[in-house]
GROMACS .gro file of C-alpha atoms in nm:
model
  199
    1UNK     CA    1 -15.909  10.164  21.593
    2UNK     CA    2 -15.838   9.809  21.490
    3UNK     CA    3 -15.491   9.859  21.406
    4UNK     CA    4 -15.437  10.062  21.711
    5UNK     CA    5 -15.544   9.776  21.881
    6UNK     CA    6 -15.312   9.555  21.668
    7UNK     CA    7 -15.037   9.744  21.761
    8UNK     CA    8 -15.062   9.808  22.154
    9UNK     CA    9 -15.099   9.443  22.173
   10UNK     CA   10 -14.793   9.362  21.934
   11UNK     CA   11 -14.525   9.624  22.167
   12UNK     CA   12 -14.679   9.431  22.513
   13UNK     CA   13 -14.552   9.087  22.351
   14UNK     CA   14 -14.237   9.281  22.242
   15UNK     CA   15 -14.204   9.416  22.643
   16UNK     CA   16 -14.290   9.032  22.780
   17UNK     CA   17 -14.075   8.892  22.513
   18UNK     CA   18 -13.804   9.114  22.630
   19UNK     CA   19 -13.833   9.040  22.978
   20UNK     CA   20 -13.835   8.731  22.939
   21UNK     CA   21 -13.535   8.678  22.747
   22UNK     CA   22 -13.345   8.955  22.966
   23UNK     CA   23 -13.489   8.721  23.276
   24UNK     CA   24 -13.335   8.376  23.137
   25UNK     CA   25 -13.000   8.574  23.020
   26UNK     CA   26 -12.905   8.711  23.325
   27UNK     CA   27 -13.026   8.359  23.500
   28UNK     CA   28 -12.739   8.194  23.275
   29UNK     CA   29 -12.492   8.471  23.315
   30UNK     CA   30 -12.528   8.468  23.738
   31UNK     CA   31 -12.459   8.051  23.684
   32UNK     CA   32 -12.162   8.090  23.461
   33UNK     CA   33 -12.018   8.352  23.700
   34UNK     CA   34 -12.088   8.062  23.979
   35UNK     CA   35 -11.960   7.797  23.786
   36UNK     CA   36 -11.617   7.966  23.730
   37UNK     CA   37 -11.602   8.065  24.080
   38UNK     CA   38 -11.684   7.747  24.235
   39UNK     CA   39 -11.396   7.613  23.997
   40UNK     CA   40 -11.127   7.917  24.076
   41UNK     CA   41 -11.265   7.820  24.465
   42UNK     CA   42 -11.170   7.460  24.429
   43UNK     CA   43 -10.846   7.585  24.238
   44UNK     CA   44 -10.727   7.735  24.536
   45UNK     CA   45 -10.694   7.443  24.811
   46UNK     CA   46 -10.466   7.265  24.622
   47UNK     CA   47 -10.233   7.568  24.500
   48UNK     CA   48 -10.166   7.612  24.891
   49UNK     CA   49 -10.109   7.254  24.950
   50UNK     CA   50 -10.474   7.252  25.220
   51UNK     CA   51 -10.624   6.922  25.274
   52UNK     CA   52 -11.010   6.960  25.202
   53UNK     CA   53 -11.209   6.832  25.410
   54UNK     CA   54 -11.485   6.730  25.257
   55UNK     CA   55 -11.792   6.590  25.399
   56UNK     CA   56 -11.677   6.892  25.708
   57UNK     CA   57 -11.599   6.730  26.054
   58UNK     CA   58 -11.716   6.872  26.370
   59UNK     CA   59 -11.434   7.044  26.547
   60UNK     CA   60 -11.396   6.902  26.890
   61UNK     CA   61 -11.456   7.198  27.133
   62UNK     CA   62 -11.170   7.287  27.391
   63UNK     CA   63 -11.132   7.560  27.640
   64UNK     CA   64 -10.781   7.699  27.731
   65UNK     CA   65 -10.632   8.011  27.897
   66UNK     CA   66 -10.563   8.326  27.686
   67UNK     CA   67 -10.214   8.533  27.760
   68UNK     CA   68 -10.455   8.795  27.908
   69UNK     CA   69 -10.510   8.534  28.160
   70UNK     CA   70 -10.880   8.485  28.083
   71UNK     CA   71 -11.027   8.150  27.955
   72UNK     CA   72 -11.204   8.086  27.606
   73UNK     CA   73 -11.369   7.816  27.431
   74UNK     CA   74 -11.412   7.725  27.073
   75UNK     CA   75 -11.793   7.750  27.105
   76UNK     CA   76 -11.735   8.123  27.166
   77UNK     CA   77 -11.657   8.178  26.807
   78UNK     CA   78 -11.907   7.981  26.667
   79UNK     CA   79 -12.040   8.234  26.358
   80UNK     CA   80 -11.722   8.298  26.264
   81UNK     CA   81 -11.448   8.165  26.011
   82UNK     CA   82 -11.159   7.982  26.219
   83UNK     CA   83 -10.795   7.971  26.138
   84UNK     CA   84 -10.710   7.737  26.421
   85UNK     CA   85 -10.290   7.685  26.421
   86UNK     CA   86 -10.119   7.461  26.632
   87UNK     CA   87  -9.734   7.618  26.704
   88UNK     CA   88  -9.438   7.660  26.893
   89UNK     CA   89  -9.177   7.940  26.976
   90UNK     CA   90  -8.931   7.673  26.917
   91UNK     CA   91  -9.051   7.548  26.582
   92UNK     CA   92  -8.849   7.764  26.305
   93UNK     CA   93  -9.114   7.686  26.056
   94UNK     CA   94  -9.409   7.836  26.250
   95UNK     CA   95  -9.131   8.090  26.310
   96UNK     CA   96  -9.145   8.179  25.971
   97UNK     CA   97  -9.494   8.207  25.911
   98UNK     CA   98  -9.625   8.382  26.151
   99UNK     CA   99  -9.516   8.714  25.990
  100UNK     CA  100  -9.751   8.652  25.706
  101UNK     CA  101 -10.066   8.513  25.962
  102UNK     CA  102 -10.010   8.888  26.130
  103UNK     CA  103 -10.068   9.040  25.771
  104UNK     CA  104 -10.349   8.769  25.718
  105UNK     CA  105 -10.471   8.915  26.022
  106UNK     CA  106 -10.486   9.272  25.979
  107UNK     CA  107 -10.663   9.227  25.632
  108UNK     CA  108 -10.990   9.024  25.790
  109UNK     CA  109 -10.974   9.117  26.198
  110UNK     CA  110 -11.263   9.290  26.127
  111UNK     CA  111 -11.455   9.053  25.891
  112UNK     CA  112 -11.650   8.738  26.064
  113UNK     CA  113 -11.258   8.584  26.056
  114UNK     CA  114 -11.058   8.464  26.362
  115UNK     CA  115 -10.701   8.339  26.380
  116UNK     CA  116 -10.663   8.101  26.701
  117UNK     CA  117 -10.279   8.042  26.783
  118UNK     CA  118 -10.266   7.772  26.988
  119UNK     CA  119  -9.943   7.740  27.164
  120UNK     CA  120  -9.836   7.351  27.275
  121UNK     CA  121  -9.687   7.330  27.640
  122UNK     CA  122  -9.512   7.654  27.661
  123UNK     CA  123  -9.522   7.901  27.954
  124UNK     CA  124  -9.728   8.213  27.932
  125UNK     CA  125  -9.448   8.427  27.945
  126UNK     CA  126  -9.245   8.281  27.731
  127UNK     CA  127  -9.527   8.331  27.449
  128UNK     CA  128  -9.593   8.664  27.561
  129UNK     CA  129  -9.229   8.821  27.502
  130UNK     CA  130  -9.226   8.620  27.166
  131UNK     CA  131  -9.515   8.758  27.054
  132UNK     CA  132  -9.411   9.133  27.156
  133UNK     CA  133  -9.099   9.102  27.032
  134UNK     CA  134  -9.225   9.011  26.674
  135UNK     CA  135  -9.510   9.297  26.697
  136UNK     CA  136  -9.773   8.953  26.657
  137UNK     CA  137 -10.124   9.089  26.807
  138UNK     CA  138 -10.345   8.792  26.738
  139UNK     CA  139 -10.521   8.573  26.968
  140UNK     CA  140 -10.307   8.336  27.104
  141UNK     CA  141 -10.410   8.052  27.309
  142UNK     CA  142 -10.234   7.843  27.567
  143UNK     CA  143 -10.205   7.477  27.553
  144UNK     CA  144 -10.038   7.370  27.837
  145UNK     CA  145 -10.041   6.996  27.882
  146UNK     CA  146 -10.045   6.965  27.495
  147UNK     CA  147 -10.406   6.809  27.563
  148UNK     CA  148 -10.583   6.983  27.274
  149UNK     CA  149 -10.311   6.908  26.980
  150UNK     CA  150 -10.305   6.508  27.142
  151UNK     CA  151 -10.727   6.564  27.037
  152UNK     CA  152 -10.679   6.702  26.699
  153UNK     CA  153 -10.416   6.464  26.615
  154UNK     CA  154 -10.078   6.716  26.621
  155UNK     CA  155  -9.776   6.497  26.456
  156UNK     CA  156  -9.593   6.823  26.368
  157UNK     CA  157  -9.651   7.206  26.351
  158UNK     CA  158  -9.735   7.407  26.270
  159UNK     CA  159 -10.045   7.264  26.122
  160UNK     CA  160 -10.365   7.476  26.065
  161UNK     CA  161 -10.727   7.406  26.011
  162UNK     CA  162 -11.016   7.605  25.882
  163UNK     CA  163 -11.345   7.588  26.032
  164UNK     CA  164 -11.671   7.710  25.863
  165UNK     CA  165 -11.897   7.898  26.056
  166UNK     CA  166 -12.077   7.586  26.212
  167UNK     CA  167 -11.735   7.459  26.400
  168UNK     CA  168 -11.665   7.218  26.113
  169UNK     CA  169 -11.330   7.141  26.003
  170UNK     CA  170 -11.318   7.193  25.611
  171UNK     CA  171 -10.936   7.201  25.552
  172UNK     CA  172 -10.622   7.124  25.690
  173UNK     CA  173 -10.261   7.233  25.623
  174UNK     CA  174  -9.948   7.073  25.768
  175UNK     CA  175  -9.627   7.272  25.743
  176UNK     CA  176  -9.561   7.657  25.722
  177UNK     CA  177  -9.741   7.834  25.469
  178UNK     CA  178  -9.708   8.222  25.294
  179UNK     CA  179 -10.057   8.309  25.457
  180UNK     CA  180 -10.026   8.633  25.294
  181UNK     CA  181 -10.009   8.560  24.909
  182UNK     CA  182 -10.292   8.674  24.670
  183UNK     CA  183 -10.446   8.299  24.692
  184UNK     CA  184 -10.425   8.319  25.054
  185UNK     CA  185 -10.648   8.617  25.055
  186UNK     CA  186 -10.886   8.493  24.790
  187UNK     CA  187 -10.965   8.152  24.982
  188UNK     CA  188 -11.030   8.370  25.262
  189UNK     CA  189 -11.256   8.558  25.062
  190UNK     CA  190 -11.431   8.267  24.922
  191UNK     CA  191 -11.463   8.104  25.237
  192UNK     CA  192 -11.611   8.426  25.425
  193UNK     CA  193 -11.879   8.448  25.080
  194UNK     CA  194 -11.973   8.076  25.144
  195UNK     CA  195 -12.078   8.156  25.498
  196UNK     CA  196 -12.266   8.441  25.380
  197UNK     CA  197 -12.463   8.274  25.125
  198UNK     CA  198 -12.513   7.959  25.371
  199UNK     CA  199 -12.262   7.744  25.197
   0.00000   0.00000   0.00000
């Protein structure tokens, strides 16, 4: 009876024992995997030549005309990750990106993700047959007095920001950009995971 004893008590201190260690393991393992992403997440900004911004700025809200004719301001997306560019038909280098923001696009238009296009002092229709001609369906945004790039600062486009979820600016990028490369994807990725853990 004794030993019985002995022994039920000796395999519940083997079970806590194992719990215990299994508990603290896979609390180390979960902060190694963290670590390495945090450091493959601050990897990234750099590789693509993005400004962090870092304490985030608060995005000064705007409200301009869409080529549907309706009118929308930043506010509106609040929840959502921003990819706010600043661009011109004219400008060969925004031009030559916008290709890979349509692919960019198509791989998170239905994740929390929104690519604004802002266009600087260029007639609706103008944008509109660019845009068709080039197959480019996302949002695109009219600034017509150049008022909103004057606010954020424009020298030369295209230049993008990312906002977080809160309407804070946490990067910036001046100059054209392969928006669809693997890194591309991944910071997008990363960013959209940040927001869902609550940064």
């Amino acid at each position: 009876m004794e030993l019985r004893k002995r022994s039920t008590i000796i395999i519940i201190l083997l079970i806590v024992i194992c719990i215990v260690f299994a508990y603290f393991y896979l609390s180390y393992r979960e902060e190694k995997i963290q670590r390495e992403r945090e450091v493959e997440y601050e990897r990234l900004y750099p590789s693509l030549g993005i400004q962090r911004v870092d304490p985030p700025e608060e995005a000064e809200d705007f409200t301009l005309k869409t080529l549907k004719g309706g009118t929308v301001s930043l506010k509106d997306y609040r929840g959502r990750l921003i990819f706010l560019n600043f661009w011109a038909t004219w400008c060969g280098p925004c031009r030559a990106e916008m290709p890979s923001m349509q692919r960019l696009w198509e791989e998170f238009k239905e994740e929390d993700f929104v690519i604004l296009a802002i266009n600087i002092q260029e007639e609706s229709k103008l944008v509109s047959s660019f845009m068709n001609e080039r197959g480019l369906s996302f949002p695109v945004l009219l600034d017509e007095k150049g008022k909103v790039a004057r606010s954020y600062g424009i020298r030369g486009i295209p230049t993008t920001f990312f906002l977080n979820p809160e309407g804070e600016i946490i990067g910036k990028a001046v100059g054209a950009r392969d928006w669809d490369s693997e890194e591309s994807f991944q910071l997008i990725e990363e960013l959209l995971l940040e927001a869902l853990l609550g940064g």
